[in-house]
Amino acid sequence: MAFSWSGFDPTFLKEIIKASGIENAKLYIESDDEDALAGCVNNICSVPDKKFIMNYRQIIEQYLILKYREEVRKICKSLNIAGNNYNEMQSCMTKKVMSENLIHAYITAIYSIKGMDVRENEYSTFRYTRALNMAETKIEDVPLYDFQKDAVRALKEHFIDNDQEKVMLVMPTGSGKSRTATYFLIKEMVSRGYQIIWLVHRHMLIDQAADCFYRFAGLSKIENPKIKDYRISCISGEHLRISQVDKHEIIIASVASVCRNKDHLRRILKSKVMIVVDEAHHTFALSYQETIKFIKKCQKNAKLLGLTATPIRGSEKESKALQKLFDNNIIYQIKLSALIKKGILATPKFIQKETGEEFEPQISLDEEKLIRRYGELPETLVSKIASSNTRNKLIVEEYLKNKSAYGKTLIFAMNVLHCRFLYEELQKHHVKCGLIFSGKEDNSTVINDFKDNQYDVLINVNIMTEGTDVPDIQTIFLTRPTQSEGLLMQMIGRGMRGISAGGTDTVNIVDFHDKWNIFNKWLNPEWVINEEIEDVEPEQRDYRKVFIRKYEWELCREIYRSIVFQNIESNRYVMLPSGWFSLIDKDGEITTMLVFENQLSGIKQMMQEKPLWKDDASFNAKTALAKYFREFGDMPNIDDLDLLIDNVRYNEDQPTIHSFENRKKIDPYYVAKTATESNLNVMTYAAEIYDAYPIAADLYPLKNDYILKVCEASLYGNERKLIGQKVEELPVELIPFDRTSVYDIDQLVQEVKDEMFGGIFNGLGSIEWTAKPHKTYYGCHFADSHNILINCVLNSKDVPKEVVKFVINHEMLHLNNMSHDAFFKELEHKYPNYEEWDHFLDAHMEQFDIKEM
C-alpha cells in the first residue's frame, strides 16, 4: 500500500498548499475537491519525510496531530515527555526542538493517522544519529542497586585507577547488565573522552543499549561538567550504515555490519576507544575476532569490556579460551541466588510436565552419532519432535487450563515449524499471541506489542534468549531439551525480573519433559537454578557446519492438520524455593544457599541433630547427603552444604533459614503499600517492621537503608524512576547549498583515467552531467551504450572534487562489471581514501538544503 494524502483533513491540506508557495495555490485553496487537494500535496511531497516535517511542523501540529490524542501520547513517550495531564504533555511536545527523534516521531504519527505502519527500516527511534545538547542536558540521578554500584566501583578501579586493558563483567540475566555497564561507561569513560564501540550480534539488542546511553547522558557531566559533544549512532540493517557515521562518542553496532566494512573504522575511531562486547560469550565468532583485531590495529591502546550472564562455552576448554580473550579476568560476579533472595529477581516456581512422548525409537544412526558427538539434538530430530501433534496439544492445553495463573507467557519453541504449529493451535482457541523467529521482518514490532500487552503469549525461536527486556513476563515455557547451561539460563532469565525491579514476585518455569532412557543428560532448569550441575568435564566438542532445513509452510500445515490429535495424561511436578541461608564463605563474604521445598525436611532433621555431628570432624556434606537426603531427587549443592556445616561449627551466630514468605512481609514495595492504604507514617512503620522481623536485617544490614528503600517504594511503587526527561537534543538544521557550477567534467574524467587506469580507459561512451538534479542516484552507467551520466547536483563548490571523481570512477568500473559484487567492491576500494568520499555521499549530502531536488 503506497502512501498518499487522500483522506486527510482538507483544512490541513489547504494550509500545506498555502505555505508551499506553489503557482495556482489559490485555486486549490478555494476548492472543495478533496482528491484535487490530496493530489496537489502529493506533488509537493509524496511522503511525509524529514524535509516535510521541517518545513511544515507548525501546520502539522495545529491542524493535524493535536486532533489525535493517542498519537500525541505516543510522540511524548518516544520523546521522554511526562506531564500531569494531556494539555501539559502536548504543550511540552510543541516546544521541543526540531531533533531527529522528533522528526521520526511525527513521521510515524502521520503514517499512523493514515492507518499505515512506518516502513520497517524506519521503525527504530535511533534510525538517525541522536545529537544531544549537553549544555541544556541536566545531571539526572540514575538509581542503582548495591550490587550494581559494587560492579561500577570494580570497573572504575580496573580501567581508570589501574589503567588495565581487558575484563569481563558477569551478571545474571535480568540483573541489569546494560544499566550497570552504561552507567559506568558514561560517567567514567565518556566523561574522560573515550569513544564507546558497543558490539552486538543481533540488531534487536541495539535499541535497548542506545536507550540507556541516551537517557543516562547527564551522568557524563558529573566528572566533566563542560562536556560538549555527545552523539549516539547505531549501525545495522535497520539503522545507519557505517558509511553514514562519523567520529561519534557512542557507536552501537551489529558486529556483522561493521565487520563487512571494517575500513570505515579507520575513519570513525577516536584516539581513546573502549570496545564493549554485549553477550560476550559470542566473542569466539570470527566476525568479533576480526573486528576487535582491526580496532586494536588502528588504536593499539583500545580497552575491551565483555558483558555476559554465562561466561561458559560447550566445554571446559572452550570456557577457558573465552576467559583468556579477556585476560582471565572476571571483574565482578554475583550469584543468582543472592538476587532471588533480595527480590531483585523473581522467585522461580518449577513445573515439570511429563509429555509421555518417546522419541528414541525414531532416532537414526546418523542422528545418534550427532547427539553423542555434540550433545544437542540434530535439526532432523528437532523437526520430528516439533511435528508431534500429541506433544503440541499438551503444550497448548497446559496454557489454556492455567491461563489466568500463567498470565503473560513466553514460549521457547524448538524451531520455526514448531513456532508456527503452536501459534496456529493457540489462535484456534482465540488466544492473543504473536510469533517471532530469525528472518521474520516484523520481529521488532511484535516484541513491542508484547511489551504493550497486546499479546498474552509470545512464541519465539531463540530470539528472546538475549538482551530483550520485557520485565513483566510471568511464565516461561521450555519445550526443547538442551545440554547448554548457558542457553537454559538465558531462557529462564527472560522471566526472572523481580518485583523490586518492576517485574513479578514469582515466575513459573514450565519444563516439558519427554521420555529419554539413553540420551538422558538434558538439563533440568530447577537443578541449574539450584546450582546442582555436577562438575563433570563435558565431552570435547568439534566445530561443525550447521545446515538449517527450510520447509514450505503451507505443505507442512496441511500434513499437520491431517493428523488427528490424541489426548495424553501427564504427571506434574512443582518445585519452589522455600527460603535461604545467609552464610559466611572462606573469604568472609556473605553468600546465599537456596533451599527448595523438597529439601526442607532433610535440612530440618540435620539441624535438629547438629549436637550429634557438630564436633565430629568426619561429618561433611557427602555424609549429610547420604544420611539426610538419600531419597531426594534434587539434593542440595554439595559445596553449599559443606559451607552450611562449617558455619554451624565455627560461627557464633548460628545460621537460620529465612523463608520467601516472610521476605514478602518486609519487602519495601509491600510495606509502603500497606502504610499508604492504612494511612500510617511510612518512615515510622518501616522502622517498626525492621525491628519486628530479623529477616529485614539479613537483607538490609543498615536500618536507615531499609527505611530509605521503603520511602522510595512509597514514591515510585514497583516502577523504576523515569529517567531521560532532562536530556535535550540539538536542533536539526539544513546547511545552505551553492548550486553554482564549478567543475569541468572532461577534466575530472581525465584525472580519474590518469590516477586509476594509467591514462587509458577504452570502451566508454560519453560522460556528461545530468540536465537537472536527481534524488535517486549520483551516477548512472548505461549498459547498452556505456554512456555515463553524473548527477549535476555534485557540480558545486560545496562538494569536494575527490567526491565527484570517486563517483566517476565507480561508474567507469561498471564497464566490465555490472553488479556490486565482492570483486567490484575490491576494485572500488582501491580509490584513495574511498571511505571519506563514501561517507560524504551517504551522510553530508543529506544535510544540505537542496531545494531543487
PDB file of C-alpha atoms in Angstrom, residues 592-758:
ATOM      1  CA  THR A 592      23.398 -17.426  49.845  1.00  0.00           C
ATOM      2  CA  MET A 593      22.283 -21.054  49.849  1.00  0.00           C
ATOM      3  CA  LEU A 594      18.841 -21.602  48.354  1.00  0.00           C
ATOM      4  CA  VAL A 595      16.698 -24.318  49.953  1.00  0.00           C
ATOM      5  CA  PHE A 596      13.881 -25.935  47.962  1.00  0.00           C
ATOM      6  CA  GLU A 597      10.613 -27.260  49.365  1.00  0.00           C
ATOM      7  CA  ASN A 598      11.509 -30.905  48.848  1.00  0.00           C
ATOM      8  CA  GLN A 599      14.778 -30.398  50.784  1.00  0.00           C
ATOM      9  CA  LEU A 600      13.176 -28.806  53.848  1.00  0.00           C
ATOM     10  CA  SER A 601      12.559 -31.989  55.828  1.00  0.00           C
ATOM     11  CA  GLY A 602      16.170 -33.128  55.330  1.00  0.00           C
ATOM     12  CA  ILE A 603      17.532 -29.714  56.344  1.00  0.00           C
ATOM     13  CA  LYS A 604      15.254 -29.636  59.373  1.00  0.00           C
ATOM     14  CA  GLN A 605      16.328 -33.100  60.540  1.00  0.00           C
ATOM     15  CA  MET A 606      20.018 -32.304  60.020  1.00  0.00           C
ATOM     16  CA  MET A 607      19.790 -29.059  62.024  1.00  0.00           C
ATOM     17  CA  GLN A 608      17.859 -30.810  64.838  1.00  0.00           C
ATOM     18  CA  GLU A 609      20.605 -33.441  65.116  1.00  0.00           C
ATOM     19  CA  LYS A 610      23.546 -30.998  64.978  1.00  0.00           C
ATOM     20  CA  PRO A 611      24.680 -31.959  68.551  1.00  0.00           C
ATOM     21  CA  LEU A 612      25.419 -35.415  67.094  1.00  0.00           C
ATOM     22  CA  TRP A 613      27.696 -34.213  64.310  1.00  0.00           C
ATOM     23  CA  LYS A 614      28.845 -30.663  65.173  1.00  0.00           C
ATOM     24  CA  ASP A 615      32.048 -31.865  66.870  1.00  0.00           C
ATOM     25  CA  ASP A 616      32.537 -34.861  64.577  1.00  0.00           C
ATOM     26  CA  ALA A 617      35.353 -33.912  62.154  1.00  0.00           C
ATOM     27  CA  SER A 618      34.493 -36.816  59.847  1.00  0.00           C
ATOM     28  CA  PHE A 619      30.989 -35.444  59.203  1.00  0.00           C
ATOM     29  CA  ASN A 620      30.841 -33.488  55.941  1.00  0.00           C
ATOM     30  CA  ALA A 621      28.480 -32.723  53.060  1.00  0.00           C
ATOM     31  CA  LYS A 622      28.818 -36.179  51.496  1.00  0.00           C
ATOM     32  CA  THR A 623      27.937 -37.794  54.811  1.00  0.00           C
ATOM     33  CA  ALA A 624      24.965 -35.419  55.209  1.00  0.00           C
ATOM     34  CA  LEU A 625      23.683 -36.155  51.706  1.00  0.00           C
ATOM     35  CA  ALA A 626      23.787 -39.915  52.372  1.00  0.00           C
ATOM     36  CA  LYS A 627      22.127 -39.631  55.779  1.00  0.00           C
ATOM     37  CA  TYR A 628      19.535 -36.876  55.388  1.00  0.00           C
ATOM     38  CA  PHE A 629      18.844 -36.536  51.656  1.00  0.00           C
ATOM     39  CA  ARG A 630      19.128 -40.115  50.388  1.00  0.00           C
ATOM     40  CA  GLU A 631      15.643 -40.209  48.852  1.00  0.00           C
ATOM     41  CA  PHE A 632      15.699 -36.711  47.331  1.00  0.00           C
ATOM     42  CA  GLY A 633      15.650 -36.266  43.564  1.00  0.00           C
ATOM     43  CA  ASP A 634      17.106 -32.777  43.921  1.00  0.00           C
ATOM     44  CA  MET A 635      19.788 -32.725  46.581  1.00  0.00           C
ATOM     45  CA  PRO A 636      21.388 -29.567  47.970  1.00  0.00           C
ATOM     46  CA  ASN A 637      24.547 -28.350  46.320  1.00  0.00           C
ATOM     47  CA  ILE A 638      27.485 -30.177  47.965  1.00  0.00           C
ATOM     48  CA  ASP A 639      29.654 -27.032  48.285  1.00  0.00           C
ATOM     49  CA  ASP A 640      26.776 -25.079  49.832  1.00  0.00           C
ATOM     50  CA  LEU A 641      26.098 -27.914  52.266  1.00  0.00           C
ATOM     51  CA  ASP A 642      29.780 -28.021  53.338  1.00  0.00           C
ATOM     52  CA  LEU A 643      29.646 -24.268  53.897  1.00  0.00           C
ATOM     53  CA  LEU A 644      26.481 -24.624  55.991  1.00  0.00           C
ATOM     54  CA  ILE A 645      28.156 -27.270  58.154  1.00  0.00           C
ATOM     55  CA  ASP A 646      31.234 -25.043  58.625  1.00  0.00           C
ATOM     56  CA  ASN A 647      29.027 -22.092  59.615  1.00  0.00           C
ATOM     57  CA  VAL A 648      27.285 -24.240  62.250  1.00  0.00           C
ATOM     58  CA  ARG A 649      30.634 -25.414  63.614  1.00  0.00           C
ATOM     59  CA  TYR A 650      32.684 -22.243  63.651  1.00  0.00           C
ATOM     60  CA  ASN A 651      30.368 -19.199  63.776  1.00  0.00           C
ATOM     61  CA  GLU A 652      28.822 -17.909  66.960  1.00  0.00           C
ATOM     62  CA  ASP A 653      25.779 -16.652  65.048  1.00  0.00           C
ATOM     63  CA  GLN A 654      24.111 -19.895  64.062  1.00  0.00           C
ATOM     64  CA  PRO A 655      22.583 -19.809  60.574  1.00  0.00           C
ATOM     65  CA  THR A 656      18.806 -19.878  60.387  1.00  0.00           C
ATOM     66  CA  ILE A 657      16.659 -20.345  57.339  1.00  0.00           C
ATOM     67  CA  HIS A 658      14.782 -17.296  56.068  1.00  0.00           C
ATOM     68  CA  SER A 659      11.582 -18.016  54.162  1.00  0.00           C
ATOM     69  CA  PHE A 660      10.478 -16.290  50.992  1.00  0.00           C
ATOM     70  CA  GLU A 661       7.045 -15.991  52.561  1.00  0.00           C
ATOM     71  CA  ASN A 662       8.496 -13.811  55.348  1.00  0.00           C
ATOM     72  CA  ARG A 663      10.570 -11.845  52.850  1.00  0.00           C
ATOM     73  CA  LYS A 664       7.384 -10.593  51.263  1.00  0.00           C
ATOM     74  CA  LYS A 665       6.265  -9.213  54.646  1.00  0.00           C
ATOM     75  CA  ILE A 666       9.267  -6.889  54.782  1.00  0.00           C
ATOM     76  CA  ASP A 667       9.541  -6.138  51.042  1.00  0.00           C
ATOM     77  CA  PRO A 668       9.734  -2.316  50.706  1.00  0.00           C
ATOM     78  CA  TYR A 669       7.056  -2.293  47.997  1.00  0.00           C
ATOM     79  CA  TYR A 670       4.505  -4.168  50.125  1.00  0.00           C
ATOM     80  CA  VAL A 671       5.418  -2.296  53.325  1.00  0.00           C
ATOM     81  CA  ALA A 672       4.977   1.049  51.559  1.00  0.00           C
ATOM     82  CA  LYS A 673       1.683  -0.113  50.059  1.00  0.00           C
ATOM     83  CA  THR A 674       0.374  -1.229  53.488  1.00  0.00           C
ATOM     84  CA  ALA A 675       1.439   2.052  55.107  1.00  0.00           C
ATOM     85  CA  THR A 676      -0.301   4.087  52.409  1.00  0.00           C
ATOM     86  CA  GLU A 677      -3.514   2.038  52.498  1.00  0.00           C
ATOM     87  CA  SER A 678      -3.608   2.189  56.329  1.00  0.00           C
ATOM     88  CA  ASN A 679      -2.771   5.907  56.412  1.00  0.00           C
ATOM     89  CA  LEU A 680       0.370   5.268  58.502  1.00  0.00           C
ATOM     90  CA  ASN A 681       3.589   7.274  58.617  1.00  0.00           C
ATOM     91  CA  VAL A 682       5.834   5.458  56.131  1.00  0.00           C
ATOM     92  CA  MET A 683       9.121   6.007  57.989  1.00  0.00           C
ATOM     93  CA  THR A 684       7.719   5.027  61.387  1.00  0.00           C
ATOM     94  CA  TYR A 685       6.017   1.938  60.009  1.00  0.00           C
ATOM     95  CA  ALA A 686       9.191   0.878  58.149  1.00  0.00           C
ATOM     96  CA  ALA A 687      11.221   1.149  61.375  1.00  0.00           C
ATOM     97  CA  GLU A 688       8.657  -0.983  63.214  1.00  0.00           C
ATOM     98  CA  ILE A 689       8.736  -3.681  60.536  1.00  0.00           C
ATOM     99  CA  TYR A 690      12.560  -3.719  60.564  1.00  0.00           C
ATOM    100  CA  ASP A 691      12.600  -4.310  64.326  1.00  0.00           C
ATOM    101  CA  ALA A 692       9.860  -6.950  64.193  1.00  0.00           C
ATOM    102  CA  TYR A 693      11.397  -9.222  61.524  1.00  0.00           C
ATOM    103  CA  PRO A 694      15.037 -10.446  61.809  1.00  0.00           C
ATOM    104  CA  ILE A 695      14.935 -11.245  58.095  1.00  0.00           C
ATOM    105  CA  ALA A 696      14.978  -7.489  57.398  1.00  0.00           C
ATOM    106  CA  ALA A 697      18.425  -7.155  58.965  1.00  0.00           C
ATOM    107  CA  ASP A 698      19.672 -10.031  56.832  1.00  0.00           C
ATOM    108  CA  LEU A 699      18.551  -8.316  53.640  1.00  0.00           C
ATOM    109  CA  TYR A 700      19.290  -4.748  54.754  1.00  0.00           C
ATOM    110  CA  PRO A 701      22.118  -4.659  57.365  1.00  0.00           C
ATOM    111  CA  LEU A 702      21.582  -0.916  57.995  1.00  0.00           C
ATOM    112  CA  LYS A 703      18.183   0.140  59.309  1.00  0.00           C
ATOM    113  CA  ASN A 704      18.353   3.561  57.647  1.00  0.00           C
ATOM    114  CA  ASP A 705      18.976   1.924  54.262  1.00  0.00           C
ATOM    115  CA  TYR A 706      15.821  -0.138  54.703  1.00  0.00           C
ATOM    116  CA  ILE A 707      13.728   2.895  55.693  1.00  0.00           C
ATOM    117  CA  LEU A 708      15.058   4.752  52.625  1.00  0.00           C
ATOM    118  CA  LYS A 709      14.069   1.833  50.359  1.00  0.00           C
ATOM    119  CA  VAL A 710      10.533   1.860  51.775  1.00  0.00           C
ATOM    120  CA  CYS A 711      10.289   5.615  51.223  1.00  0.00           C
ATOM    121  CA  GLU A 712      11.451   5.198  47.607  1.00  0.00           C
ATOM    122  CA  ALA A 713       8.882   2.455  47.084  1.00  0.00           C
ATOM    123  CA  SER A 714       6.225   4.771  48.503  1.00  0.00           C
ATOM    124  CA  LEU A 715       7.131   7.399  45.897  1.00  0.00           C
ATOM    125  CA  TYR A 716       7.631   5.174  42.845  1.00  0.00           C
ATOM    126  CA  GLY A 717       5.775   1.955  43.650  1.00  0.00           C
ATOM    127  CA  ASN A 718       7.321  -1.045  41.916  1.00  0.00           C
ATOM    128  CA  GLU A 719       8.184   1.020  38.851  1.00  0.00           C
ATOM    129  CA  ARG A 720      11.664   2.394  38.309  1.00  0.00           C
ATOM    130  CA  LYS A 721      12.030   6.156  38.227  1.00  0.00           C
ATOM    131  CA  LEU A 722      11.516   7.577  34.741  1.00  0.00           C
ATOM    132  CA  ILE A 723      14.895   8.814  33.544  1.00  0.00           C
ATOM    133  CA  GLY A 724      15.615  10.806  30.409  1.00  0.00           C
ATOM    134  CA  GLN A 725      13.237  13.775  30.782  1.00  0.00           C
ATOM    135  CA  LYS A 726      16.191  16.111  31.353  1.00  0.00           C
ATOM    136  CA  VAL A 727      18.014  15.148  28.151  1.00  0.00           C
ATOM    137  CA  GLU A 728      17.915  17.807  25.442  1.00  0.00           C
ATOM    138  CA  GLU A 729      18.775  17.257  21.790  1.00  0.00           C
ATOM    139  CA  LEU A 730      20.458  19.608  19.375  1.00  0.00           C
ATOM    140  CA  PRO A 731      18.157  21.049  16.697  1.00  0.00           C
ATOM    141  CA  VAL A 732      18.360  19.710  13.152  1.00  0.00           C
ATOM    142  CA  GLU A 733      19.316  22.438  10.699  1.00  0.00           C
ATOM    143  CA  LEU A 734      19.924  22.077   6.977  1.00  0.00           C
ATOM    144  CA  ILE A 735      23.156  23.540   5.563  1.00  0.00           C
ATOM    145  CA  PRO A 736      22.847  26.095   2.714  1.00  0.00           C
ATOM    146  CA  PHE A 737      23.995  24.644  -0.610  1.00  0.00           C
ATOM    147  CA  ASP A 738      25.542  26.557  -3.511  1.00  0.00           C
ATOM    148  CA  ARG A 739      24.257  25.312  -6.900  1.00  0.00           C
ATOM    149  CA  THR A 740      26.757  27.339  -8.944  1.00  0.00           C
ATOM    150  CA  SER A 741      28.597  25.035 -11.393  1.00  0.00           C
ATOM    151  CA  VAL A 742      32.358  24.833 -10.813  1.00  0.00           C
ATOM    152  CA  TYR A 743      33.737  21.613 -12.362  1.00  0.00           C
ATOM    153  CA  ASP A 744      34.794  20.685 -15.924  1.00  0.00           C
ATOM    154  CA  ILE A 745      33.648  17.084 -16.207  1.00  0.00           C
ATOM    155  CA  ASP A 746      36.051  16.224 -19.058  1.00  0.00           C
ATOM    156  CA  GLN A 747      38.976  17.346 -16.930  1.00  0.00           C
ATOM    157  CA  LEU A 748      37.749  15.253 -13.963  1.00  0.00           C
ATOM    158  CA  VAL A 749      37.354  12.165 -16.177  1.00  0.00           C
ATOM    159  CA  GLN A 750      40.902  12.544 -17.476  1.00  0.00           C
ATOM    160  CA  GLU A 751      42.229  12.882 -13.915  1.00  0.00           C
ATOM    161  CA  VAL A 752      40.491   9.644 -12.968  1.00  0.00           C
ATOM    162  CA  LYS A 753      41.958   7.873 -16.007  1.00  0.00           C
ATOM    163  CA  ASP A 754      45.447   9.142 -15.189  1.00  0.00           C
ATOM    164  CA  GLU A 755      45.318   8.333 -11.478  1.00  0.00           C
ATOM    165  CA  MET A 756      43.447   4.993 -11.544  1.00  0.00           C
ATOM    166  CA  PHE A 757      43.900   3.463 -15.032  1.00  0.00           C
ATOM    167  CA  GLY A 758      47.313   4.578 -16.289  1.00  0.00           C
TER     168      GLY A 758
END
